[in-house]
Amino acid sequence: MTEQAAPSPAEIVIPSDDARDLQKMIDLLRVQHANLAERYEWLEAMINHVPDFIYAKDLQGRFLFANRAVVANNGFAKVDDLIGLTDGEIHLEADAHGIDETEQRVMETGRPDLGVEEPRLKGEGWLMMSRVALRDRTGAVIGVVGASRDITARKRAEELMAAQTKLLHDVARGVELNSLLKDAGQILERLLPGRAAGFDLDGPARSHIEAPRKDFSINCRDGSRQGALAVSLQPGEIDAGLAEFLTGVAQTIGIAIDRNRDIARIAYLAEHDALTGLPNRTLLDRKLGTLLAARTRAVAVAFLDLDHFKLVNDSLGHAAGDELLKVVASRILSEIGESGIVSRIGGDEFIIVLEAGIDDALNRLQAISAHIARPCSIDGVDMQVTCSVGVASSQAHGSIAGELIANADMALYRVKAAGRNGIQMFTPSMAEEARHKLLRIEELRRALAQDEFVLHFQPQKDIATGRISGVEALVRWQHPQAGLLAPAEFIPLAEETGLIVELGEVVLGKACRQMRAWLDQGIPAIRVAVNVSARQFREPSLCDKVSAALSAAGLDPALLELEVTESLIMEDVEGAISRMLELKALGVSLSIDDFGTGYSSLSTLKLFPLSRLKIDRSFIADIPGQSGDMAITAAIVALGQTLDLEVIAEGVETEEQARFLAETGCEMFQGYLFAKPLPAAEIAGMLQANSLSASA
């Protein structure tokens, strides 16, 4: 059978209906192709305009696609020049090895590698790389798709921030300024390769860095300019981030300068007095210890205290007091020069250390005292101050700093007790007295805790009737070993230590309770007088304590009289009047004890809400031998009558004294002539007899 030839296209005849359908299909394909081409162009345009690097590779690592950023970054003009090449063919094999390894792992495992930061293969900088597997329609891996973003600016910002954070940490840790400047210079050298940078901390002077340069001012917290950070940069070479970093570095150096100054100031203040600049106790102890350890010469330690310095503060103010202290410090320094140590240890107290024997030290201290006593003017007020000085020597009084200072302090106390304005060398007997005093203070505290105090009462006699008009409560200490102690043996110490306030409360409570006990025994009511110390009088709670004592005893306030000294109320007249009015409002009566010794005037005396004056025993003792005392006593009685105040004399011991008081018009007296202070039981008998004589 003969094979027939295939018909040519021209001979093929397509039915008209089929031809129309075919044409429609061709037209549709053309439209779809145009749409696909347009979408591809849009997609390609978008990918090419994205600044990130986007590419695709086959299983052998050959580029299948890359956007314009990848093409340009690898040094090609168009994408066709890149297609089919591997990274190893474009870059050094060693540089491309890491990329190939990572992409091969993604293609083998199918797991993406996302957000990995890597240095760029070309040029300086960093990229954040992400790779995912490229799959066909069936899901099979046929390559890898990669995308990366240039994070050089971010990494730069992080590096700048980390550098500044390190500098701030160094400042916080107290790194020494020169070390900090060295570290900062190394950081700048690393971050600004090829650029000169330096610190000029000499104020306006220019550094060695030549123009073009940019200066970043270094300022301290007080606003003062301490120099500049100079960097060799053209104006257009510095971006906002770098400028902010360099400004921060300059500010950090300013903080470091402030910190170093603060550390130096703190170290100075730790060993020096802020007001006078003299060494404080800490530095004194160290210097004195070194001096004594050397044992090359005798050392004298003097404890110096200004006399009545409190009056300067109270009258002129603390600012004037501070000025006076600076004057005194300067005068001491001018006398001792470089041959001694002077320290202010607080208030108006100074310690002077001299390398000298006892006699030489005393002579030099005399010169210092004389210099201090020279007149001076403070705030326009001319004044002259003296000082008291206690001295101890390493030749005889101790070999360690604390011992010598303590002994000099004891000697100073002796000067003050003797009236101030003098120099006293320490003696061993002073130490014994100090130990005895310390022991007695502890005993006094124990006595208060264990209620060892008892009251005796001294009757007060009405001169006109001869009967008892009242009693004064007087405290005694029933010491377990020493027996009954009089007030003179413990009241001064109680006042010095402040225990007088607690002791005063004890006496007040006991006096009120004893009066209540007498009343309960059927003894007619009389007035009981209780002394109030200066410290107790100034206590804000005094009125509350008095009210509580009266209430606890159920005692009529009119039966209680509080005695205050004349010198006490004259210290602060307005304050005393205010406090006395508060007490008067409670219903108690008030009297002035030791009247005639406090220099009060008639104009001030009439302001006080008083009921009675008590003439001090010092005016009574020499009557009738001293005409002056008799005149003063008569004047006080007349003053009391003028002010409508009762007058009582204390310390009456002779008939002549009693007769004179009666002749002057004095109404009452108390003293050994009538009765000495007696225990409550004996006084009860006297009061019973007193009431019987009154009824008779």
XYZ file of C-alpha atoms in Angstrom:
696
model
C 0.000 0.000 0.000
C 1.451 3.239 -1.139
C 2.039 5.829 1.686
C 0.281 9.177 1.077
C 1.983 12.512 1.831
C 0.661 14.661 4.741
C -1.406 17.610 3.632
C 0.286 21.028 3.829
C -1.109 23.675 6.167
C -2.572 25.449 3.212
C -4.455 22.373 2.343
C -5.894 22.014 5.886
C -9.332 23.267 5.993
C -10.680 24.271 9.401
C -14.353 24.627 9.727
C -15.375 28.189 10.213
C -16.791 27.605 13.695
C -13.565 25.946 14.875
C -11.494 28.757 13.367
C -13.422 31.309 15.294
C -12.894 29.369 18.526
C -9.194 29.036 17.862
C -8.879 32.732 17.231
C -10.619 33.475 20.486
C -8.193 31.184 22.271
C -5.224 32.881 20.665
C -6.544 36.294 21.614
C -7.125 35.127 25.187
C -3.592 33.777 25.407
C -2.241 37.029 24.102
C -4.171 38.967 26.764
C -3.011 36.616 29.510
C 0.569 36.873 28.272
C 0.331 40.651 28.262
C -1.068 40.597 31.787
C 1.650 38.241 32.952
C 4.303 40.368 31.318
C 2.895 43.488 32.942
C 2.746 41.835 36.362
C 6.299 40.557 35.946
C 7.455 44.046 35.041
C 5.696 45.458 38.141
C 7.147 42.726 40.343
C 10.606 43.219 38.882
C 10.310 46.982 39.305
C 9.241 46.635 42.927
C 11.985 44.149 43.750
C 14.565 46.318 42.033
C 13.440 49.371 43.971
C 13.671 47.610 47.318
C 17.013 48.564 48.964
C 17.346 45.073 50.453
C 19.316 42.391 48.636
C 17.005 39.697 47.121
C 18.153 36.712 45.077
C 17.482 33.049 44.155
C 19.976 30.242 43.507
C 19.723 26.696 42.244
C 20.937 23.595 44.024
C 24.487 24.207 42.793
C 24.540 27.727 44.186
C 24.224 29.423 40.798
C 22.278 32.659 40.674
C 18.863 32.219 39.083
C 17.648 35.706 39.879
C 18.860 38.832 41.657
C 17.451 42.294 42.119
C 19.284 45.436 41.115
C 20.774 45.907 44.614
C 22.488 42.493 44.433
C 23.690 43.111 40.886
C 25.201 46.497 41.720
C 26.686 45.302 45.029
C 28.564 42.550 43.192
C 29.945 44.937 40.587
C 27.797 43.996 37.565
C 25.920 46.249 35.163
C 22.876 44.024 34.553
C 21.323 40.929 36.006
C 22.177 38.746 33.010
C 25.881 39.171 33.860
C 25.229 37.556 37.255
C 22.908 34.718 36.294
C 24.642 31.323 36.335
C 27.552 32.425 38.537
C 28.287 31.245 42.095
C 29.528 33.362 45.013
C 32.819 31.510 44.804
C 33.254 32.711 41.224
C 32.438 36.277 42.192
C 34.351 36.537 45.502
C 37.326 34.874 47.048
C 36.598 31.252 47.767
C 37.388 31.728 51.484
C 34.943 34.631 51.790
C 32.157 32.770 50.011
C 32.633 29.549 51.977
C 30.414 30.630 54.852
C 27.596 31.639 52.513
C 27.739 28.379 50.562
C 27.760 26.368 53.776
C 24.680 28.136 55.167
C 22.696 27.947 51.916
C 23.584 24.278 51.436
C 22.253 23.532 54.936
C 18.958 25.317 54.163
C 18.523 23.359 50.908
C 19.366 20.035 52.534
C 17.166 20.462 55.615
C 14.453 22.671 54.190
C 14.623 24.731 57.422
C 14.940 28.494 57.017
C 17.909 30.477 58.398
C 16.483 33.812 59.520
C 17.836 37.084 60.924
C 21.536 36.216 61.010
C 23.928 39.190 61.198
C 27.001 38.829 58.988
C 29.745 41.186 57.797
C 29.529 42.234 54.166
C 31.803 40.467 51.675
C 32.532 43.693 49.899
C 33.362 46.896 51.727
C 32.698 47.646 55.375
C 29.365 47.050 56.986
C 26.909 44.472 58.177
C 23.952 42.604 56.670
C 21.044 40.823 58.314
C 20.656 37.627 56.259
C 17.599 35.370 55.824
C 17.453 32.239 53.609
C 14.547 29.924 52.835
C 14.297 26.859 50.585
C 13.085 27.423 46.966
C 10.502 24.770 46.067
C 8.711 23.744 42.842
C 4.986 23.073 42.463
C 5.402 19.647 44.006
C 7.193 21.014 47.073
C 10.565 19.657 46.091
C 13.556 21.849 46.987
C 15.117 23.198 43.835
C 17.268 25.959 45.307
C 17.379 28.747 47.866
C 15.902 32.237 48.128
C 17.874 34.824 50.070
C 17.114 38.305 51.373
C 19.419 40.594 53.312
C 19.253 44.084 54.708
C 22.060 46.536 55.264
C 22.198 47.083 59.049
C 25.488 48.955 59.059
C 23.885 52.133 60.427
C 22.157 50.223 63.199
C 25.294 48.307 64.087
C 27.174 51.600 64.078
C 24.616 53.147 66.408
C 24.816 50.114 68.704
C 28.596 50.308 68.682
C 28.491 54.007 69.516
C 25.988 53.400 72.301
C 28.035 50.516 73.714
C 31.142 52.690 73.670
C 29.408 55.526 75.499
C 27.851 53.060 77.977
C 31.324 51.691 78.756
C 32.615 55.185 79.416
C 29.670 55.917 81.705
C 30.264 52.643 83.562
C 33.908 53.614 83.987
C 32.808 56.951 85.422
C 30.387 55.201 87.784
C 33.147 52.824 88.920
C 35.384 55.783 89.670
C 38.046 55.110 87.033
C 40.816 57.696 87.386
C 40.466 60.564 84.888
C 43.688 59.920 82.966
C 42.815 56.242 82.545
C 39.347 57.214 81.371
C 40.782 59.629 78.799
C 43.107 56.888 77.552
C 40.216 54.425 77.174
C 38.104 57.059 75.434
C 40.970 57.765 73.019
C 41.226 54.070 72.114
C 37.459 53.892 71.531
C 37.576 56.924 69.247
C 40.541 55.458 67.356
C 38.548 52.257 66.750
C 35.320 54.001 65.771
C 36.961 56.737 63.712
C 39.740 54.918 61.816
C 42.094 57.291 60.093
C 40.754 60.292 62.002
C 42.661 62.147 64.684
C 40.834 62.763 67.943
C 42.051 64.195 71.230
C 41.044 65.874 74.469
C 42.097 69.381 75.359
C 41.429 70.029 79.043
C 43.326 73.319 79.222
C 40.371 75.605 78.686
C 40.521 77.783 75.581
C 43.939 76.534 74.400
C 43.864 74.718 71.051
C 44.947 71.091 70.797
C 47.479 69.628 68.336
C 44.745 68.509 65.899
C 44.891 70.620 62.776
C 41.951 71.967 60.777
C 39.569 70.885 59.478
C 38.368 69.899 62.912
C 35.217 69.812 64.938
C 35.238 70.693 68.641
C 32.772 69.272 71.155
C 32.738 71.310 74.347
C 33.478 69.609 77.683
C 31.434 71.302 80.414
C 31.052 70.603 84.118
C 27.761 70.683 86.006
C 28.317 74.284 87.066
C 28.380 75.267 83.390
C 32.100 76.044 83.274
C 33.969 74.971 80.134
C 36.821 72.603 80.922
C 38.071 72.039 77.386
C 36.954 70.198 74.289
C 37.006 66.919 72.396
C 38.599 67.745 69.042
C 38.098 65.478 65.980
C 39.605 65.916 62.499
C 36.379 65.901 60.493
C 35.107 67.902 57.563
C 31.745 69.590 58.233
C 29.992 67.251 55.787
C 31.576 64.085 57.144
C 29.659 63.971 60.384
C 26.138 62.614 60.562
C 23.606 63.221 63.317
C 24.319 59.914 65.068
C 28.080 60.473 65.159
C 27.625 64.064 66.302
C 25.340 62.904 69.104
C 27.882 60.251 70.132
C 30.814 62.672 70.209
C 28.716 65.177 72.161
C 27.907 62.385 74.622
C 31.598 61.484 74.976
C 32.404 65.114 75.767
C 29.587 65.215 78.320
C 30.836 61.963 79.868
C 34.316 63.447 80.291
C 32.665 66.457 81.939
C 30.877 64.083 84.332
C 34.204 62.353 85.013
C 35.840 65.682 85.850
C 32.975 66.475 88.242
C 33.271 63.030 89.818
C 37.020 63.302 90.255
C 36.562 66.692 91.876
C 33.832 65.273 94.131
C 36.034 62.340 95.123
C 38.891 64.690 95.904
C 36.539 66.956 97.874
C 35.056 64.028 99.795
C 38.526 62.717 100.567
C 39.514 66.188 101.776
C 36.391 66.626 103.916
C 36.873 63.152 105.381
C 40.018 64.470 107.044
C 39.472 68.222 107.295
C 37.073 70.618 108.957
C 34.843 72.221 106.320
C 34.742 75.612 108.084
C 38.399 76.259 108.922
C 40.198 73.807 106.632
C 42.070 72.412 109.648
C 42.628 68.661 110.071
C 39.725 66.930 111.789
C 39.934 64.250 114.465
C 40.520 61.466 111.922
C 43.583 63.105 110.377
C 44.788 64.322 113.777
C 44.739 60.801 115.201
C 46.752 59.493 112.265
C 49.332 62.286 112.356
C 49.626 62.200 116.133
C 49.947 58.417 116.100
C 52.789 58.640 113.580
C 54.485 61.331 115.642
C 54.276 59.324 118.851
C 55.427 56.122 117.165
C 58.604 57.857 115.971
C 59.583 58.645 119.605
C 62.092 61.244 118.444
C 60.924 64.135 120.642
C 58.527 64.836 123.475
C 54.992 65.601 122.314
C 52.544 67.903 124.090
C 48.805 67.691 123.352
C 46.646 70.692 124.258
C 42.848 70.756 124.332
C 41.679 74.351 123.727
C 38.161 75.659 124.210
C 36.904 79.229 123.718
C 35.365 80.830 126.791
C 31.663 81.745 126.568
C 31.550 81.086 122.833
C 27.833 80.328 123.097
C 27.208 83.999 123.908
C 28.641 84.978 120.519
C 26.300 82.585 118.693
C 23.318 83.629 120.783
C 23.894 87.378 120.497
C 25.388 87.770 117.005
C 24.216 84.597 115.254
C 25.968 81.476 114.054
C 27.441 83.181 110.987
C 29.354 85.547 113.282
C 30.362 82.571 115.426
C 31.758 80.839 112.352
C 33.763 83.939 111.436
C 35.208 84.057 114.930
C 36.228 80.402 114.695
C 38.061 81.116 111.443
C 39.865 84.045 113.076
C 40.889 81.849 116.017
C 42.077 79.062 113.701
C 44.164 81.546 111.739
C 45.732 82.954 114.907
C 46.635 79.505 116.213
C 48.197 78.564 112.878
C 50.224 81.768 112.774
C 51.715 80.916 116.171
C 52.589 77.250 115.629
C 53.609 77.556 111.954
C 55.044 74.330 110.546
C 56.240 73.075 113.921
C 52.969 71.632 115.149
C 49.483 70.378 114.326
C 46.216 72.146 115.018
C 42.837 70.451 114.575
C 39.266 71.601 115.029
C 37.284 68.691 116.392
C 33.892 70.371 116.711
C 32.170 73.513 117.955
C 34.747 75.810 119.547
C 37.118 72.976 120.480
C 40.637 72.750 119.078
C 43.469 70.304 119.690
C 47.042 71.526 119.351
C 50.013 69.171 119.066
C 53.518 70.517 119.742
C 56.824 68.704 119.520
C 58.108 70.179 122.748
C 58.821 69.428 126.365
C 56.491 70.505 129.132
C 58.024 73.921 129.871
C 58.474 74.851 126.210
C 54.927 73.718 125.409
C 53.460 75.817 128.227
C 55.331 78.904 127.002
C 54.124 78.422 123.430
C 50.554 77.841 124.594
C 50.735 81.054 126.607
C 51.669 82.864 123.401
C 48.789 81.207 121.532
C 46.319 82.176 124.263
C 47.568 85.759 124.236
C 47.206 85.932 120.452
C 43.653 84.567 120.594
C 42.765 87.146 123.254
C 43.735 90.088 121.054
C 40.716 92.257 120.117
C 39.014 91.524 116.800
C 36.014 92.802 114.866
C 33.263 90.409 113.741
C 30.421 91.841 111.642
C 31.341 95.320 112.812
C 31.295 94.306 116.479
C 34.533 94.661 118.433
C 35.113 91.745 120.767
C 37.771 89.976 122.763
C 37.637 86.273 123.568
C 39.725 84.199 125.921
C 40.346 80.480 125.968
C 40.824 77.616 128.384
C 43.577 75.091 127.717
C 44.291 71.647 129.141
C 47.664 70.034 128.417
C 49.133 66.524 128.569
C 52.682 65.497 127.684
C 54.116 62.255 126.360
C 56.946 62.751 128.850
C 54.663 61.917 131.767
C 51.015 61.454 130.809
C 50.743 58.780 128.134
C 52.260 57.351 124.999
C 49.230 56.910 122.727
C 47.074 59.557 121.038
C 43.759 58.701 122.687
C 45.281 58.705 126.168
C 46.968 62.084 125.736
C 43.835 63.695 124.278
C 41.673 62.307 127.084
C 44.104 63.550 129.725
C 44.294 66.997 128.110
C 40.495 67.091 128.119
C 40.451 66.337 131.843
C 42.898 69.178 132.436
C 40.683 71.487 130.366
C 37.702 70.574 132.540
C 39.702 71.627 135.581
C 40.413 75.037 133.985
C 36.710 75.577 133.313
C 35.797 74.580 136.841
C 38.309 77.125 138.135
C 36.719 79.986 136.186
C 38.171 79.592 132.654
C 40.852 81.703 130.890
C 43.832 79.640 131.946
C 46.188 76.777 131.139
C 46.328 73.612 133.228
C 48.758 70.700 132.977
C 47.272 67.270 133.568
C 47.967 65.480 136.859
C 47.266 61.825 137.749
C 44.783 62.912 140.429
C 42.526 64.248 137.675
C 42.254 60.766 136.184
C 41.306 59.357 139.552
C 38.635 62.028 139.946
C 37.341 61.290 136.460
C 37.076 57.577 137.234
C 35.278 58.376 140.466
C 32.922 60.700 138.574
C 32.169 58.059 135.961
C 31.444 55.531 138.694
C 29.175 57.998 140.483
C 27.248 58.705 137.239
C 26.535 54.997 136.822
C 25.505 54.776 140.460
C 23.200 57.749 139.936
C 21.501 56.031 137.018
C 21.096 52.879 139.081
C 19.724 54.879 142.000
C 16.985 56.310 139.811
C 16.143 52.875 138.476
C 16.055 51.338 141.979
C 14.328 54.239 143.738
C 17.110 55.034 146.199
C 16.096 58.681 146.668
C 14.141 59.826 149.715
C 12.716 63.155 150.776
C 13.386 65.136 153.908
C 11.303 68.172 154.729
C 12.362 71.421 156.383
C 9.603 73.332 158.174
C 9.023 77.003 157.414
C 8.051 79.120 160.458
C 5.592 81.980 160.460
C 7.394 84.695 162.456
C 4.179 86.323 163.677
C 2.467 83.170 164.978
C 5.455 80.911 165.565
C 3.665 78.056 163.821
C 4.647 75.989 160.763
C 3.288 77.588 157.600
C 4.787 75.171 155.090
C 7.596 72.729 154.356
C 10.295 72.525 151.691
C 10.928 69.108 150.120
C 14.676 68.323 149.950
C 16.014 65.205 148.266
C 18.546 62.802 149.802
C 20.267 59.781 148.295
C 20.105 56.629 150.412
C 23.327 55.148 148.993
C 23.699 51.384 149.613
C 27.322 51.736 150.762
C 27.922 55.425 151.540
C 24.710 55.936 153.473
C 22.568 59.065 153.302
C 24.097 61.611 150.891
C 23.283 65.329 150.889
C 22.213 67.092 147.638
C 25.607 68.771 147.206
C 27.158 65.352 146.565
C 24.974 64.430 143.599
C 22.802 67.345 142.361
C 25.666 69.044 140.364
C 26.431 65.728 138.662
C 22.748 65.148 137.916
C 22.554 68.602 136.330
C 25.698 67.997 134.273
C 24.442 64.671 132.910
C 20.823 65.729 132.377
C 19.585 63.189 134.939
C 18.283 66.161 136.936
C 15.111 66.120 134.791
C 14.255 62.543 135.770
C 15.292 63.203 139.377
C 13.102 66.326 139.489
C 10.104 64.279 138.374
C 10.825 61.741 141.127
C 11.005 64.484 143.789
C 7.806 66.135 142.550
C 5.891 62.848 142.604
C 7.165 61.863 146.046
C 6.357 65.317 147.512
C 2.783 65.208 146.208
C 2.245 61.654 147.455
C 3.657 62.530 150.905
C 1.328 65.510 151.194
C -1.573 63.225 150.332
C -0.405 60.728 153.012
C -0.337 63.486 155.655
C -3.791 64.612 154.681
C -5.030 61.034 154.924
C -3.560 60.897 158.452
C -5.739 63.824 159.429
C -2.931 66.400 159.433
C -4.229 69.815 158.351
C -3.172 70.982 154.908
C -0.037 73.106 154.547
C 1.921 74.156 151.483
C 4.852 72.018 150.243
C 7.625 73.697 148.222
C 9.524 71.770 145.545
C 12.623 73.052 143.726
C 12.582 73.067 139.912
C 15.982 72.881 138.201
C 16.907 74.933 135.156
C 16.865 71.867 132.868
C 13.522 70.765 134.275
C 12.015 74.246 133.907
C 12.926 74.353 130.201
C 11.346 70.973 129.458
C 8.243 71.481 127.227
C 6.447 68.739 129.167
C 6.923 70.344 132.618
C 3.307 71.515 132.971
C 2.007 68.110 131.929
C 4.301 66.397 134.453
C 3.173 68.719 137.275
C -0.486 68.185 136.391
C 0.023 64.414 136.286
C 1.747 64.370 139.701
C -1.058 66.386 141.290
C -3.718 64.225 139.678
C -2.030 60.972 140.715
C -1.907 62.133 144.352
C -5.369 63.682 144.268
C -3.799 66.869 145.610
C -5.211 70.395 145.495
C -2.820 72.438 143.246
C -2.974 75.293 145.787
C -0.937 73.138 148.213
C 2.030 72.922 145.814
C 4.638 75.651 145.457
C 7.354 75.462 142.783
C 10.653 77.244 143.487
C 12.767 78.549 140.602
C 16.059 80.412 140.899
C 16.360 84.078 140.051
C 19.269 83.489 137.673
C 17.213 80.921 135.756
C 14.287 83.188 134.965
C 16.606 86.078 134.058
C 18.252 84.027 131.270
C 15.098 84.256 129.142
C 12.570 86.622 130.692
C 9.874 86.213 128.018
C 10.189 82.427 127.974
C 10.165 82.263 131.785
C 7.026 84.410 132.019
C 5.261 82.202 129.460
C 6.167 79.000 131.302
C 5.263 80.465 134.715
C 1.858 81.568 133.434
C 1.203 78.002 132.263
C 2.078 76.691 135.723
C 0.029 79.400 137.403
C -2.958 78.325 135.311
C -2.730 74.880 136.909
C -3.358 76.515 140.310
C 0.115 76.077 141.820
C 2.025 78.965 143.396
C 5.493 80.132 142.336
C 8.398 81.541 144.309
C 11.905 82.762 143.526
C 14.612 80.854 145.369
C 18.035 82.406 146.187
C 16.639 85.887 145.580
C 19.210 88.662 145.480
C 21.826 86.738 143.503
C 20.357 87.001 140.019
C 20.426 90.748 139.384
C 16.771 91.103 138.464
C 15.346 94.606 138.343
C 12.083 95.851 139.784
C 10.701 96.373 136.274
C 11.262 92.729 135.351
C 10.391 91.279 138.736
C 6.886 92.724 138.649
C 6.215 90.893 135.377
C 6.535 87.432 136.945
C 3.365 85.780 138.371
C 4.964 85.140 141.788
C 3.613 84.499 145.280
C 6.797 84.591 147.349
C 10.458 85.700 147.484
C 13.040 83.623 149.321
C 16.079 85.585 150.549
C 19.306 83.733 149.778
C 21.174 82.344 152.798
C 24.336 84.205 151.764
C 22.742 87.481 152.933
C 21.581 85.971 156.242
C 24.798 84.201 157.258
C 26.712 87.321 158.414
C 23.841 89.129 160.112
C 24.230 91.077 162.340
C 27.969 91.374 161.655
C 27.697 92.755 158.124
C 25.763 95.983 157.777
C 25.707 95.608 153.989
C 23.945 92.250 154.195
C 21.485 93.698 156.661
C 20.721 96.576 154.302
C 20.216 94.221 151.347
C 17.973 91.942 153.388
C 15.847 94.863 154.598
C 15.587 96.126 151.002
C 14.405 92.719 149.746
C 11.736 92.570 152.462
C 10.580 96.061 151.534
C 10.535 95.108 147.850
C 8.372 92.075 148.582
C 5.927 94.188 150.568
C 5.767 96.699 147.717
C 4.966 93.939 145.209
C 2.533 92.278 147.636
C 4.700 89.147 147.842
C 5.388 87.009 150.871
C 9.056 87.024 151.923
C 10.823 84.084 153.533
C 14.465 83.914 154.624
C 16.462 80.687 154.476
C 19.497 79.612 156.443
C 18.459 81.259 159.732
C 20.593 79.808 162.518
C 20.716 82.410 165.325
C 18.276 84.351 167.464
C 19.906 87.593 166.350
C 19.146 86.767 162.713
C 15.516 85.882 163.565
C 15.072 89.034 165.597
C 16.457 91.200 162.795
C 14.139 89.579 160.242
C 11.135 90.140 162.481
C 12.094 93.803 162.879
C 12.348 94.291 159.094
C 8.883 92.812 158.566
C 9.974 89.450 157.088
C 7.041 87.054 157.430
C 8.688 83.613 157.509
C 12.017 81.889 157.864
C 13.500 78.420 157.729
C 16.800 77.185 159.116
C 18.502 75.192 161.805
C 17.344 77.682 164.448
C 13.848 76.273 164.018
C 14.417 72.823 162.515
C 16.784 71.039 160.160
C 15.439 68.934 157.272
C 13.781 65.839 158.769
C 12.285 62.574 157.505
C 8.559 62.577 156.745
C 7.670 60.645 159.930
C 9.315 63.233 162.204
C 7.752 66.095 160.283
C 4.337 64.434 160.746
C 4.758 64.686 164.523
C 5.718 68.355 164.260
C 2.724 69.046 162.062
C 0.391 67.278 164.502
C 1.765 69.397 167.365
C 1.531 72.460 165.146
C -2.175 71.836 164.525
C -2.835 71.338 168.239
C -1.140 74.614 169.137
C -3.141 76.346 166.439
C -6.427 74.993 167.840
C -5.424 76.006 171.352
